[in-house]
Amino acid sequence: YATNDSYILVPYYLDPTIPAHTLVINRNTGSLVLSDRESLVPNSNTEALTIFGIFGVIKLLSGEYLIVITGRERIGRLGKHDIFQADQFRILPFAKNNFRLSGQQAQDEKRYLSLVESLLKSGAYYFSYTYDLTHSLQRQAQLGDLGSKPLWQRADDRFFWNRYLQSKLINFTVNNPDQDLSDFILPVIFGFVSISNARINNRDIIFSLISRRSRHRAGTRFFSRGIDDEGNVSNFNETEQLVLLDPPRDGRIITSLEGKIKLSYVQTRGSVPVCWAQITNIKYTPRLQIMDSPNKNEAVRRHFDEQTKIYGKQILVHLANKTGYEYPMGEAYEKAVKQLDDPRLNFYHFDFHHECRKMQWDRIQILIDSIEEELIQQSYFHSEESENNNVVYKSQTSVVRTNCMDCLDRTNVVQSALAKWMLTQQLRSVGVLSNKERIEEIGDFMERFRNVWADNADAISLPYSGSGAMKTDYTRTGKRTKQGAAMDLQSAITRYFMNNFMDGSRQDAYDLLLGNYEVELGVSPFIDNRSFQVKIIPQILVACIIFFLFLYMIPKSEFAYLIRLIMVIDFIAITFLIRYIVVHGTDFVNWPCLVPPSYRHYQWNNATSHQKIRKTRRHSDSEHGEKID
C-alpha cells in the first residue's frame, strides 16, 4: 500500500499459520519498521498495488526509491520449487516531489531514472521464494548448517545481482536482530533459466539450464574487459545443466515427476584474466591493448585461487586465433598461467576458427578428445533423495573455463558441445541410455537441447554485446548454414553501432544499479565537455547526407548540371566529415559518464593526445596489437 507518508508491504503466505509482519517504510525519513498486520487500516487515500518482491532501494539526487517487482512469469518447477522471471518493475519515490532540485539536478535525476529503467527492462532477472538460484546443486549440498539460513544469507555473493540494492534491508536486519526483514529480502540472479519436461527411452526427465552472471566487473563489451586488482574478470558466467528424474517406478503409480535423482554439470566462462582493453574508436576493429599493471600477477593469482577454491582444478580452454589480431591474447594468457606455476591449472589453446574453418564445426570433437581424460576425472554432481536424507554419489571435481575474445559466440558452441558429451555420460550412469547409446541419437530431445543452449547463448550475449549470439544456427541445428552466416552479419552490424554509440550509457546503467557509482550532490557527471566542433560535426554530417539524397531524387531539368555540381561539393564535404570522425574516432564514441574507463586518456589516433606509448611489434598484424607499460 502507498500513502502520502509511507509504503506498507503486507506479505502473503500460502500457509496461513505462518505469522506475518508488515514492513512499513517511512517516506519522509526512510526508516524501516516491522509491525503486526492488524495495525494496517487502509483508507481512501491509500493506493493498493500487488507486488511479487522487493528488488531493492536506490538513492538518487531527490532521495531514495523503492524498486519492486510488479510482473512475473513462472518458468517452471525444480522439484518442489517454483522458478520465476521478473518481467515488470515499478520505481516508487520516497520524495513526494523534486521541487528542491535545481534545473540541472532535475535533468540529471531523469537521466539516472532512465538508466535504471533501461537495465530493468533489458535484463533477464530470475528468482524463487524457496530455491537458491545463486548456487549450483553441488554447492547447495555442501552448505551444511548454512543451508537452513534465509536465502539472502546463504546466497553466492557473485550472483546475488541485486545485493547492493538490498543493502538497506540487509543492514537493517543485521543491526536490528529483533526486526528481521529476511522475508522481504529477495535474491535475484541476472542470466538465463530454462526448465522443460522431456521423455527419453520411456523415462520422464526435467531438463534445465541456468546461467548466472557475476555482478563483479559487469558491463558492456568494450567497456568491461580483462581483470581488476581483486581478481574479478569481465563477463563471468556460470552455466549449470541440470537433469531431474525419478527412479524406475517398479509398478508404482506416480502422478508427477518428483525429481529425486539430481544430475548437474557446471561450466564457467570469463574474460581473459590479464589487464587488457579494446579502445572503441569508430573503426570496426578497435585497437587491442595489453597493459602492464604492477599488480597483474597478484590479480591473476587471486582470480584462480578463488576459482579453484569454488570449483576445483581448472581446465582452461582458450579459443582465440593463434595468428593475427587475437594472437597477443593467447600469448599473454598462457604466459600468465605459466608464471603461476600452479598444477591445478591446465591450459589448452584451441584455435576455433582455424580448426573449424570452412564450416567444419564437427571438428570441435578434436578439442573434446584432447581433454577427454580430464573430463572423465572431472565427473559431475549426482545425488538421490531417499526417505530420510539426500545421498551424494558423485561430485564434480574440476571445471572447464572457456573463453574466446568476448566469451560469447565461440564459447557458446564449445560449451554446448561439452554439455552434450557430459549429458551422455550422466544418462548412461542412471540407466536412461544404454552404454552404447549417445544423446545425439535421441532426435526429439536434441532439438530441445539445441534450442535451449541457443537461447542461453542469446541471453548471455545481449546484455554484454547488444545483440544476440552469433553462430547459433549451428547450436540450434547442428549445422553451419549460409542463412546463419547472414544473421551473424546482421548481429555484427548491430554490435558495431551499439558498442560505439550506445554502450557508454548502458555501462552507466550497470555501474549505477550495481553500486559502482553512488549518486551525490555536486557537479553533474553528464556534462559534455567536448569541443563545439566535435558536438556539431555529426549533425552537419547527417544534414549533408539528407541534402545529398534530396538532390539525388530531384527530377532531371535544365538545372541538372548545377545540381550535379552541388552534389559533388556535398559529397566532398561528406567525405571530409567522415574522414575527420574516423581520425578523431575516440571523441565521437559514447563513453561512460559515471565511471570512465581508466584507459580513456590513451587517445590513440586523436590529434590532441600527447601520451607516449611503447609499441611492441609481434607479427604482421602488429598495427592492431600494442602493449602499454
XYZ file of C-alpha atoms in Angstrom:
629
model
C 0.000 0.000 0.000
C 1.208 3.523 -0.826
C 0.214 6.515 1.283
C 1.498 10.074 1.424
C 3.773 9.208 4.325
C 4.735 5.557 3.886
C 4.928 2.399 1.847
C 3.331 -0.538 3.645
C 4.253 -4.029 2.479
C 1.982 -6.836 3.625
C 3.307 -10.344 2.833
C 1.004 -13.042 1.573
C 1.708 -16.637 2.598
C 0.063 -19.732 1.204
C 0.295 -21.176 4.697
C -1.993 -19.048 6.932
C -0.335 -20.415 10.083
C 2.887 -18.529 9.339
C 2.992 -15.348 11.444
C 3.023 -12.364 9.104
C 4.547 -8.982 9.829
C 4.047 -5.828 7.831
C 7.025 -3.763 6.681
C 6.415 -0.024 6.925
C 8.804 2.307 5.084
C 8.566 5.930 6.155
C 8.816 8.078 3.025
C 9.900 11.172 4.945
C 12.724 9.662 6.996
C 13.450 6.420 5.112
C 13.122 4.444 8.353
C 12.021 0.793 8.378
C 9.660 -0.764 10.931
C 8.113 -4.221 11.272
C 4.596 -4.198 12.684
C 1.635 -6.536 13.042
C -0.589 -6.952 10.016
C -3.656 -5.944 12.027
C -2.216 -2.481 12.583
C -2.779 -1.609 8.913
C -6.037 0.183 8.211
C -6.239 1.183 4.506
C -8.196 4.356 3.783
C -9.417 6.226 0.746
C -6.014 7.883 0.264
C -4.219 4.544 0.056
C -3.123 3.117 -3.304
C -3.097 -0.689 -3.375
C -0.506 -2.447 -5.513
C 0.238 -6.156 -5.897
C 3.966 -6.828 -5.974
C 5.937 -10.068 -6.170
C 9.068 -8.972 -4.394
C 11.348 -6.094 -3.457
C 14.152 -5.677 -5.983
C 15.850 -3.110 -3.782
C 16.291 0.509 -2.785
C 18.457 3.007 -4.669
C 19.429 6.526 -3.639
C 19.432 9.273 -6.283
C 19.504 13.078 -6.050
C 15.985 13.588 -4.686
C 16.327 10.763 -2.188
C 15.640 7.049 -2.140
C 13.489 4.990 -4.489
C 11.871 1.620 -3.802
C 12.141 -0.770 -6.767
C 9.510 -3.517 -6.705
C 8.668 -6.431 -8.993
C 5.150 -5.972 -10.369
C 5.125 -8.709 -13.006
C 6.455 -12.239 -13.141
C 6.303 -15.305 -15.362
C 6.549 -18.816 -13.997
C 9.404 -20.515 -15.856
C 8.884 -23.948 -14.367
C 9.428 -26.096 -11.349
C 12.608 -27.691 -9.989
C 11.446 -30.394 -7.624
C 9.080 -28.633 -5.243
C 10.294 -25.152 -6.095
C 8.695 -22.651 -8.478
C 11.098 -20.525 -10.526
C 10.012 -17.127 -11.867
C 11.246 -14.481 -14.258
C 10.677 -10.871 -13.219
C 9.364 -9.028 -16.268
C 7.800 -5.837 -14.884
C 9.070 -3.346 -12.332
C 7.943 -0.133 -10.722
C 10.158 2.555 -9.219
C 8.474 4.278 -6.257
C 9.994 7.543 -4.968
C 10.261 8.295 -1.273
C 10.159 12.036 -2.002
C 6.780 13.488 -2.934
C 8.283 15.909 -5.479
C 11.564 17.261 -6.882
C 10.992 20.927 -6.022
C 14.205 21.221 -4.023
C 16.348 20.198 -7.015
C 17.907 22.748 -9.340
C 17.205 22.629 -13.065
C 20.413 20.699 -13.791
C 19.787 18.327 -10.883
C 16.228 17.630 -12.044
C 17.581 16.879 -15.502
C 20.215 14.563 -14.025
C 17.562 12.826 -11.909
C 15.612 11.991 -15.056
C 18.811 10.656 -16.609
C 19.535 8.449 -13.593
C 15.991 7.072 -13.586
C 16.216 6.415 -17.313
C 19.405 4.400 -16.765
C 17.778 2.316 -14.028
C 14.650 1.713 -16.105
C 16.650 0.734 -19.187
C 18.557 -2.008 -17.372
C 15.429 -3.259 -15.620
C 13.675 -3.561 -18.984
C 16.566 -5.103 -20.899
C 17.794 -7.536 -18.267
C 16.791 -11.146 -17.688
C 16.068 -11.485 -13.963
C 15.075 -14.713 -12.227
C 14.101 -15.549 -8.664
C 12.497 -18.134 -6.441
C 10.990 -17.796 -2.995
C 12.238 -21.223 -1.898
C 15.091 -22.300 -4.219
C 18.596 -20.831 -4.097
C 19.232 -19.888 -7.725
C 22.640 -18.394 -6.884
C 24.128 -21.797 -6.018
C 24.623 -24.919 -8.108
C 23.160 -28.180 -6.825
C 26.595 -29.273 -5.655
C 27.228 -26.107 -3.663
C 23.744 -26.367 -2.146
C 24.607 -29.870 -0.947
C 27.814 -28.537 0.632
C 26.242 -25.626 2.537
C 25.709 -27.622 5.722
C 24.096 -25.573 8.510
C 24.129 -22.510 6.259
C 21.515 -24.252 4.110
C 18.861 -23.599 6.762
C 19.505 -19.846 6.761
C 17.322 -17.376 4.810
C 18.024 -17.212 1.081
C 19.894 -13.904 1.244
C 22.267 -15.153 3.938
C 23.330 -18.249 2.034
C 23.315 -16.729 -1.454
C 26.502 -16.743 -3.527
C 27.665 -13.136 -3.388
C 28.882 -13.231 -7.005
C 25.456 -13.995 -8.425
C 23.262 -12.096 -5.929
C 22.668 -9.473 -8.610
C 20.608 -7.051 -6.504
C 22.874 -7.348 -3.442
C 23.764 -3.649 -3.481
C 20.127 -2.601 -3.862
C 19.181 -4.818 -0.909
C 21.832 -3.225 1.330
C 19.316 -1.045 3.181
C 17.184 -4.038 4.186
C 20.181 -6.276 4.893
C 21.973 -3.701 7.057
C 18.775 -3.020 8.987
C 18.324 -6.746 9.680
C 21.955 -7.192 10.748
C 21.831 -4.188 13.086
C 18.359 -4.977 14.486
C 18.097 -8.719 15.273
C 14.589 -8.262 16.660
C 13.466 -6.692 13.356
C 14.257 -9.472 10.870
C 13.412 -8.457 7.306
C 14.611 -11.736 5.775
C 11.173 -12.489 4.338
C 11.381 -9.252 2.331
C 14.959 -9.708 1.039
C 14.707 -11.496 -2.304
C 17.932 -12.554 -4.091
C 17.640 -12.173 -7.864
C 20.021 -13.532 -10.490
C 20.759 -11.992 -13.879
C 21.199 -14.541 -16.641
C 19.093 -17.323 -18.059
C 16.819 -20.082 -16.781
C 15.082 -22.735 -18.856
C 13.061 -25.623 -17.424
C 11.327 -28.153 -19.648
C 9.951 -31.672 -19.471
C 11.214 -34.359 -21.827
C 10.938 -38.093 -22.360
C 13.933 -40.261 -23.265
C 13.578 -44.020 -23.724
C 10.282 -44.003 -21.781
C 11.838 -42.132 -18.848
C 10.443 -38.726 -17.908
C 13.017 -36.082 -17.064
C 13.218 -32.382 -16.282
C 15.927 -30.701 -18.345
C 17.094 -27.328 -17.097
C 19.795 -24.822 -17.920
C 20.755 -22.000 -15.555
C 23.294 -19.278 -16.319
C 24.354 -16.872 -13.593
C 26.105 -13.606 -14.476
C 28.543 -12.268 -11.899
C 27.805 -8.798 -10.545
C 31.533 -8.112 -10.170
C 33.136 -6.236 -13.078
C 29.880 -6.460 -15.018
C 29.279 -4.257 -18.013
C 29.332 -3.953 -21.767
C 31.584 -5.492 -24.368
C 34.311 -2.881 -24.925
C 33.994 -1.058 -21.602
C 34.426 -4.195 -19.499
C 37.394 -6.362 -20.411
C 40.023 -8.383 -18.597
C 40.700 -8.449 -14.869
C 40.706 -5.988 -11.963
C 43.035 -5.845 -8.959
C 40.657 -8.000 -6.908
C 40.814 -10.839 -9.441
C 37.330 -10.295 -10.874
C 37.018 -10.752 -14.634
C 34.526 -9.275 -17.054
C 31.556 -11.209 -18.398
C 31.959 -14.043 -15.902
C 29.095 -16.520 -16.142
C 28.498 -19.864 -14.502
C 26.294 -22.216 -16.517
C 24.725 -25.247 -14.869
C 22.985 -28.009 -16.808
C 20.545 -29.967 -14.634
C 18.616 -33.179 -15.158
C 15.991 -34.265 -12.633
C 14.272 -37.640 -12.818
C 12.846 -40.400 -10.662
C 13.989 -43.990 -10.140
C 12.212 -46.691 -12.198
C 8.636 -46.992 -10.968
C 8.524 -50.769 -10.337
C 4.785 -50.825 -10.982
C 4.028 -47.906 -8.653
C 1.741 -45.163 -9.957
C 3.381 -41.732 -9.751
C 1.217 -38.844 -10.886
C 4.026 -36.280 -11.184
C 7.782 -36.175 -11.576
C 9.355 -35.551 -8.178
C 12.975 -35.267 -9.342
C 14.510 -37.460 -6.669
C 17.562 -38.149 -8.836
C 19.528 -34.955 -9.482
C 22.309 -34.586 -12.041
C 24.268 -31.386 -12.515
C 27.193 -30.239 -14.650
C 28.801 -26.808 -14.283
C 30.941 -24.818 -16.711
C 32.299 -21.277 -16.464
C 33.294 -18.543 -18.869
C 35.039 -15.244 -18.293
C 37.248 -12.677 -19.965
C 40.941 -13.491 -20.434
C 42.333 -12.821 -16.919
C 45.002 -10.295 -17.851
C 44.916 -6.486 -17.997
C 43.717 -5.692 -21.499
C 41.302 -3.494 -23.380
C 39.933 -2.734 -26.817
C 39.581 1.014 -27.276
C 36.497 1.946 -29.265
C 37.454 4.477 -31.912
C 34.670 4.251 -34.553
C 36.669 1.695 -36.524
C 35.129 -1.769 -36.798
C 38.107 -3.440 -35.120
C 39.217 -1.471 -32.038
C 42.886 -1.251 -31.195
C 43.943 -4.037 -28.838
C 45.898 -3.071 -25.734
C 47.578 -5.337 -23.216
C 48.584 -3.286 -20.194
C 51.431 -3.931 -17.772
C 49.959 -3.454 -14.323
C 52.161 -3.647 -11.200
C 49.553 -5.914 -9.596
C 48.830 -8.071 -12.643
C 50.391 -11.294 -11.314
C 48.671 -10.925 -7.951
C 45.334 -10.253 -9.658
C 45.633 -13.404 -11.776
C 46.603 -15.391 -8.700
C 43.593 -14.084 -6.779
C 41.312 -14.979 -9.663
C 42.431 -18.581 -9.931
C 42.714 -19.053 -6.166
C 39.023 -18.189 -5.924
C 38.122 -20.350 -8.918
C 39.953 -23.412 -7.621
C 38.503 -22.921 -4.146
C 34.980 -22.938 -5.581
C 35.275 -25.366 -8.493
C 38.499 -27.334 -8.056
C 41.031 -27.798 -10.843
C 40.703 -25.536 -13.876
C 40.666 -26.813 -17.455
C 41.392 -23.561 -19.277
C 40.181 -23.596 -22.887
C 41.220 -20.552 -24.926
C 39.503 -20.354 -28.326
C 41.022 -17.199 -29.850
C 43.072 -17.255 -33.048
C 46.741 -18.252 -32.852
C 47.664 -15.688 -35.513
C 46.810 -12.117 -36.405
C 44.876 -9.679 -34.272
C 43.976 -12.136 -31.490
C 47.432 -13.701 -31.152
C 48.683 -11.443 -28.315
C 45.765 -12.508 -26.115
C 46.668 -16.192 -26.223
C 50.318 -15.362 -25.640
C 49.559 -13.146 -22.633
C 47.105 -15.666 -21.148
C 49.479 -18.611 -21.480
C 52.343 -16.561 -20.036
C 50.220 -15.562 -17.036
C 49.283 -19.191 -16.356
C 52.905 -20.365 -16.672
C 54.086 -17.703 -14.237
C 51.657 -19.009 -11.628
C 53.166 -22.487 -11.982
C 50.034 -23.965 -10.427
C 49.416 -27.700 -11.052
C 45.678 -27.055 -10.668
C 45.645 -25.123 -13.965
C 45.790 -26.865 -17.345
C 45.887 -24.531 -20.348
C 44.632 -25.515 -23.819
C 44.757 -23.177 -26.811
C 42.268 -24.388 -29.425
C 42.201 -22.091 -32.465
C 38.488 -22.385 -33.164
C 38.438 -20.543 -36.479
C 41.404 -22.486 -37.844
C 40.284 -25.919 -36.681
C 36.670 -25.408 -37.767
C 37.373 -23.447 -40.965
C 35.093 -23.868 -43.966
C 32.182 -24.638 -41.616
C 33.705 -27.932 -40.411
C 32.265 -27.442 -36.970
C 32.180 -31.106 -36.176
C 35.920 -30.727 -35.588
C 35.118 -29.435 -32.109
C 35.377 -33.124 -31.279
C 39.166 -32.692 -31.597
C 39.082 -30.472 -28.523
C 36.846 -32.863 -26.592
C 39.129 -35.785 -27.445
C 42.174 -33.861 -26.215
C 40.652 -33.227 -22.778
C 38.511 -36.380 -22.501
C 40.624 -37.959 -19.769
C 40.294 -34.829 -17.662
C 36.543 -34.716 -18.303
C 36.220 -38.294 -17.061
C 38.205 -37.441 -13.923
C 36.173 -34.261 -13.510
C 32.890 -36.192 -13.345
C 29.619 -34.410 -12.400
C 27.252 -33.995 -9.475
C 24.837 -36.879 -8.800
C 22.575 -37.142 -5.761
C 19.427 -39.086 -4.887
C 16.751 -38.415 -2.313
C 15.791 -41.253 -0.009
C 13.120 -41.242 2.670
C 15.388 -39.799 5.334
C 18.229 -37.980 3.609
C 19.935 -36.924 0.410
C 22.747 -39.230 -0.747
C 25.545 -37.759 -2.890
C 27.013 -40.398 -5.218
C 29.317 -38.214 -7.292
C 30.756 -34.717 -7.136
C 32.284 -32.589 -9.871
C 35.961 -32.099 -9.024
C 37.025 -29.545 -11.641
C 35.574 -27.152 -14.187
C 36.131 -26.219 -17.816
C 36.683 -22.468 -18.021
C 36.136 -21.472 -21.650
C 36.771 -18.143 -23.313
C 37.264 -16.501 -26.684
C 37.668 -12.736 -27.115
C 34.138 -11.876 -25.971
C 33.308 -15.170 -24.204
C 30.205 -15.322 -26.380
C 29.927 -16.930 -29.801
C 32.741 -19.490 -29.980
C 32.422 -20.110 -26.253
C 28.718 -20.916 -26.624
C 29.385 -23.521 -29.304
C 32.088 -25.267 -27.281
C 30.155 -25.192 -24.009
C 27.097 -26.777 -25.627
C 29.312 -29.497 -27.144
C 30.873 -30.262 -23.757
C 27.445 -30.274 -22.100
C 26.174 -32.721 -24.702
C 29.137 -35.043 -24.144
C 28.665 -34.971 -20.368
C 24.905 -35.475 -20.650
C 25.532 -38.773 -22.422
C 27.736 -39.930 -19.534
C 25.149 -38.852 -16.954
C 22.177 -40.551 -18.599
C 24.162 -43.749 -19.084
C 25.010 -43.807 -15.379
C 21.335 -43.709 -14.324
C 20.147 -46.187 -16.950
C 18.288 -43.788 -19.240
C 20.753 -44.548 -22.047
C 22.496 -47.847 -22.667
C 26.286 -47.956 -22.567
C 26.440 -47.718 -26.361
C 23.791 -45.037 -26.828
C 24.579 -41.355 -27.218
C 22.226 -38.469 -26.556
C 22.688 -37.320 -30.189
C 20.668 -40.362 -31.250
C 17.552 -39.088 -29.444
C 16.302 -36.750 -32.169
C 13.300 -35.201 -30.395
C 15.304 -34.354 -27.312
C 18.269 -32.999 -29.278
C 16.050 -30.408 -30.938
C 15.045 -29.185 -27.476
C 18.648 -29.353 -26.238
C 19.999 -27.268 -29.109
C 17.292 -24.623 -28.838
C 17.764 -24.237 -25.092
C 21.512 -23.779 -25.494
C 20.987 -21.300 -28.343
C 18.521 -19.323 -26.202
C 21.101 -19.331 -23.425
C 23.708 -18.005 -25.861
C 21.449 -15.106 -26.824
C 20.616 -14.338 -23.185
C 24.310 -14.078 -22.262
C 25.247 -12.131 -25.389
C 22.542 -9.455 -25.434
C 23.391 -7.644 -22.149
C 27.121 -7.674 -22.974
C 27.358 -7.071 -26.724
C 23.993 -5.516 -27.528
C 22.951 -8.290 -29.922
C 22.091 -11.951 -29.844
C 24.857 -14.517 -30.130
C 26.465 -15.453 -33.424
C 26.835 -18.996 -34.723
C 23.561 -20.035 -33.061
C 22.449 -21.698 -36.291
C 24.996 -24.409 -35.502
C 23.859 -24.594 -31.888
C 20.202 -24.894 -32.939
C 20.579 -27.279 -35.886
C 23.989 -28.890 -35.543
C 24.958 -27.404 -38.928
C 26.526 -24.165 -40.110
C 24.339 -22.530 -42.772
C 24.544 -19.571 -45.155
C 21.379 -18.181 -43.592
C 23.101 -18.333 -40.221
C 26.104 -16.508 -41.655
C 23.759 -13.763 -42.906
C 22.216 -13.486 -39.431
C 25.718 -13.190 -37.999
C 26.400 -10.273 -40.350
C 23.285 -8.534 -39.030
C 24.436 -9.137 -35.448
C 27.902 -7.798 -36.279
C 26.425 -4.560 -37.644
C 24.177 -4.210 -34.586
C 27.142 -4.725 -32.271
C 29.182 -2.106 -34.107
C 26.565 0.604 -33.614
C 25.753 -0.433 -30.039
C 29.399 -0.671 -28.966
C 30.383 2.696 -30.452
C 27.300 4.857 -29.967
C 25.192 3.401 -27.123
C 27.336 1.314 -24.787
C 28.536 4.245 -22.701
C 25.011 4.757 -21.404
C 24.494 1.018 -20.981
C 27.705 0.829 -18.928
C 26.450 3.723 -16.797
C 23.291 1.722 -16.088
C 25.340 -1.241 -14.837
C 27.545 0.965 -12.667
C 24.543 2.740 -11.152
C 22.435 -0.343 -10.446
C 25.343 -2.386 -9.059
C 26.670 0.348 -6.799
C 29.936 1.011 -8.628
C 28.803 4.634 -8.679
C 26.892 6.255 -5.830
C 24.922 9.402 -6.592
C 25.909 12.516 -4.659
C 25.035 16.196 -4.877
C 27.695 18.077 -6.793
C 28.904 18.620 -10.328
C 26.841 16.721 -12.877
C 28.695 13.729 -14.359
C 26.672 14.117 -17.558
C 28.085 17.491 -18.642
C 29.543 17.151 -22.144
C 32.959 18.841 -22.143
C 33.800 18.083 -25.748
C 34.587 20.964 -28.092
C 31.823 22.660 -30.054
C 33.109 21.309 -33.369
C 33.044 17.730 -32.083
C 29.440 18.189 -30.955
C 28.274 19.815 -34.192
C 30.088 17.673 -36.783
C 27.742 14.624 -36.534
C 24.746 16.916 -37.038
C 26.372 18.553 -40.053
C 27.171 15.126 -41.484
C 23.562 13.973 -41.141
C 22.340 17.191 -42.767
C 24.780 16.757 -45.669
C 23.676 13.161 -46.247
C 19.995 14.145 -46.215
C 20.714 17.030 -48.599
C 22.637 14.698 -50.932
C 19.729 12.239 -51.046
C 17.311 15.103 -51.660
C 19.364 16.323 -54.626
C 19.635 12.778 -55.965
C 15.841 12.428 -56.067
C 15.201 15.729 -57.891
C 13.851 15.041 -61.427
C 16.071 15.964 -64.371
C 15.726 19.580 -65.536
C 17.675 22.399 -67.158
C 19.469 22.774 -63.803
C 20.855 19.209 -63.917
C 24.455 20.399 -64.330
C 24.187 22.751 -61.347
C 22.573 20.037 -59.226
C 25.354 17.578 -60.092
C 27.944 20.198 -59.192
C 26.301 20.800 -55.812
C 26.119 17.026 -55.262
C 29.850 16.722 -55.937
C 30.599 19.504 -53.455
C 28.252 17.908 -50.918
C 29.881 14.518 -51.449
C 33.325 16.036 -50.856
C 32.013 17.581 -47.639
C 30.580 14.227 -46.528
C 33.902 12.521 -47.287
C 35.826 15.155 -45.339
C 33.493 14.903 -42.337
C 33.661 11.099 -42.272
C 37.447 11.266 -42.536
C 37.569 13.703 -39.628
C 35.354 11.453 -37.497
C 37.481 8.388 -38.273
C 40.751 10.186 -37.470
C 39.330 11.571 -34.214
C 37.221 8.488 -33.533
C 37.522 8.358 -29.755
C 35.945 11.823 -29.489
C 32.750 10.552 -31.108
C 32.338 7.357 -29.111
C 29.591 7.182 -26.485
C 31.776 6.890 -23.363
C 30.541 6.069 -19.846
C 29.973 9.174 -17.730
C 29.705 7.722 -14.220
C 32.823 5.536 -14.031
C 35.027 6.446 -17.029
C 37.458 3.683 -18.073
C 40.944 4.176 -16.650
C 42.460 3.876 -20.123
C 40.416 6.629 -21.759
C 43.309 9.098 -21.706
C 45.100 6.934 -24.260
C 43.819 8.732 -27.358
C 45.493 6.580 -29.971
C 44.529 8.479 -33.046
C 43.411 11.779 -31.569
C 45.496 14.782 -32.572
C 45.077 16.263 -29.082
C 46.742 13.271 -27.422
C 50.371 13.501 -26.307
C 50.680 10.189 -24.451
C 53.890 8.336 -25.185
C 53.150 4.698 -25.911
C 55.749 1.984 -26.340
C 54.696 -0.237 -29.231
C 55.661 -3.881 -29.273
C 55.715 -5.393 -32.734
C 54.825 -9.068 -32.663
C 53.719 -10.103 -36.126
C 52.422 -8.886 -39.447
C 49.219 -7.580 -37.831
C 51.066 -5.623 -35.156
C 49.279 -2.406 -36.018
C 46.311 -3.872 -34.139
C 48.180 -5.092 -31.069
C 50.049 -2.836 -28.696
C 51.398 -3.140 -25.202
C 51.316 -0.359 -22.635
C 53.715 -0.043 -19.725
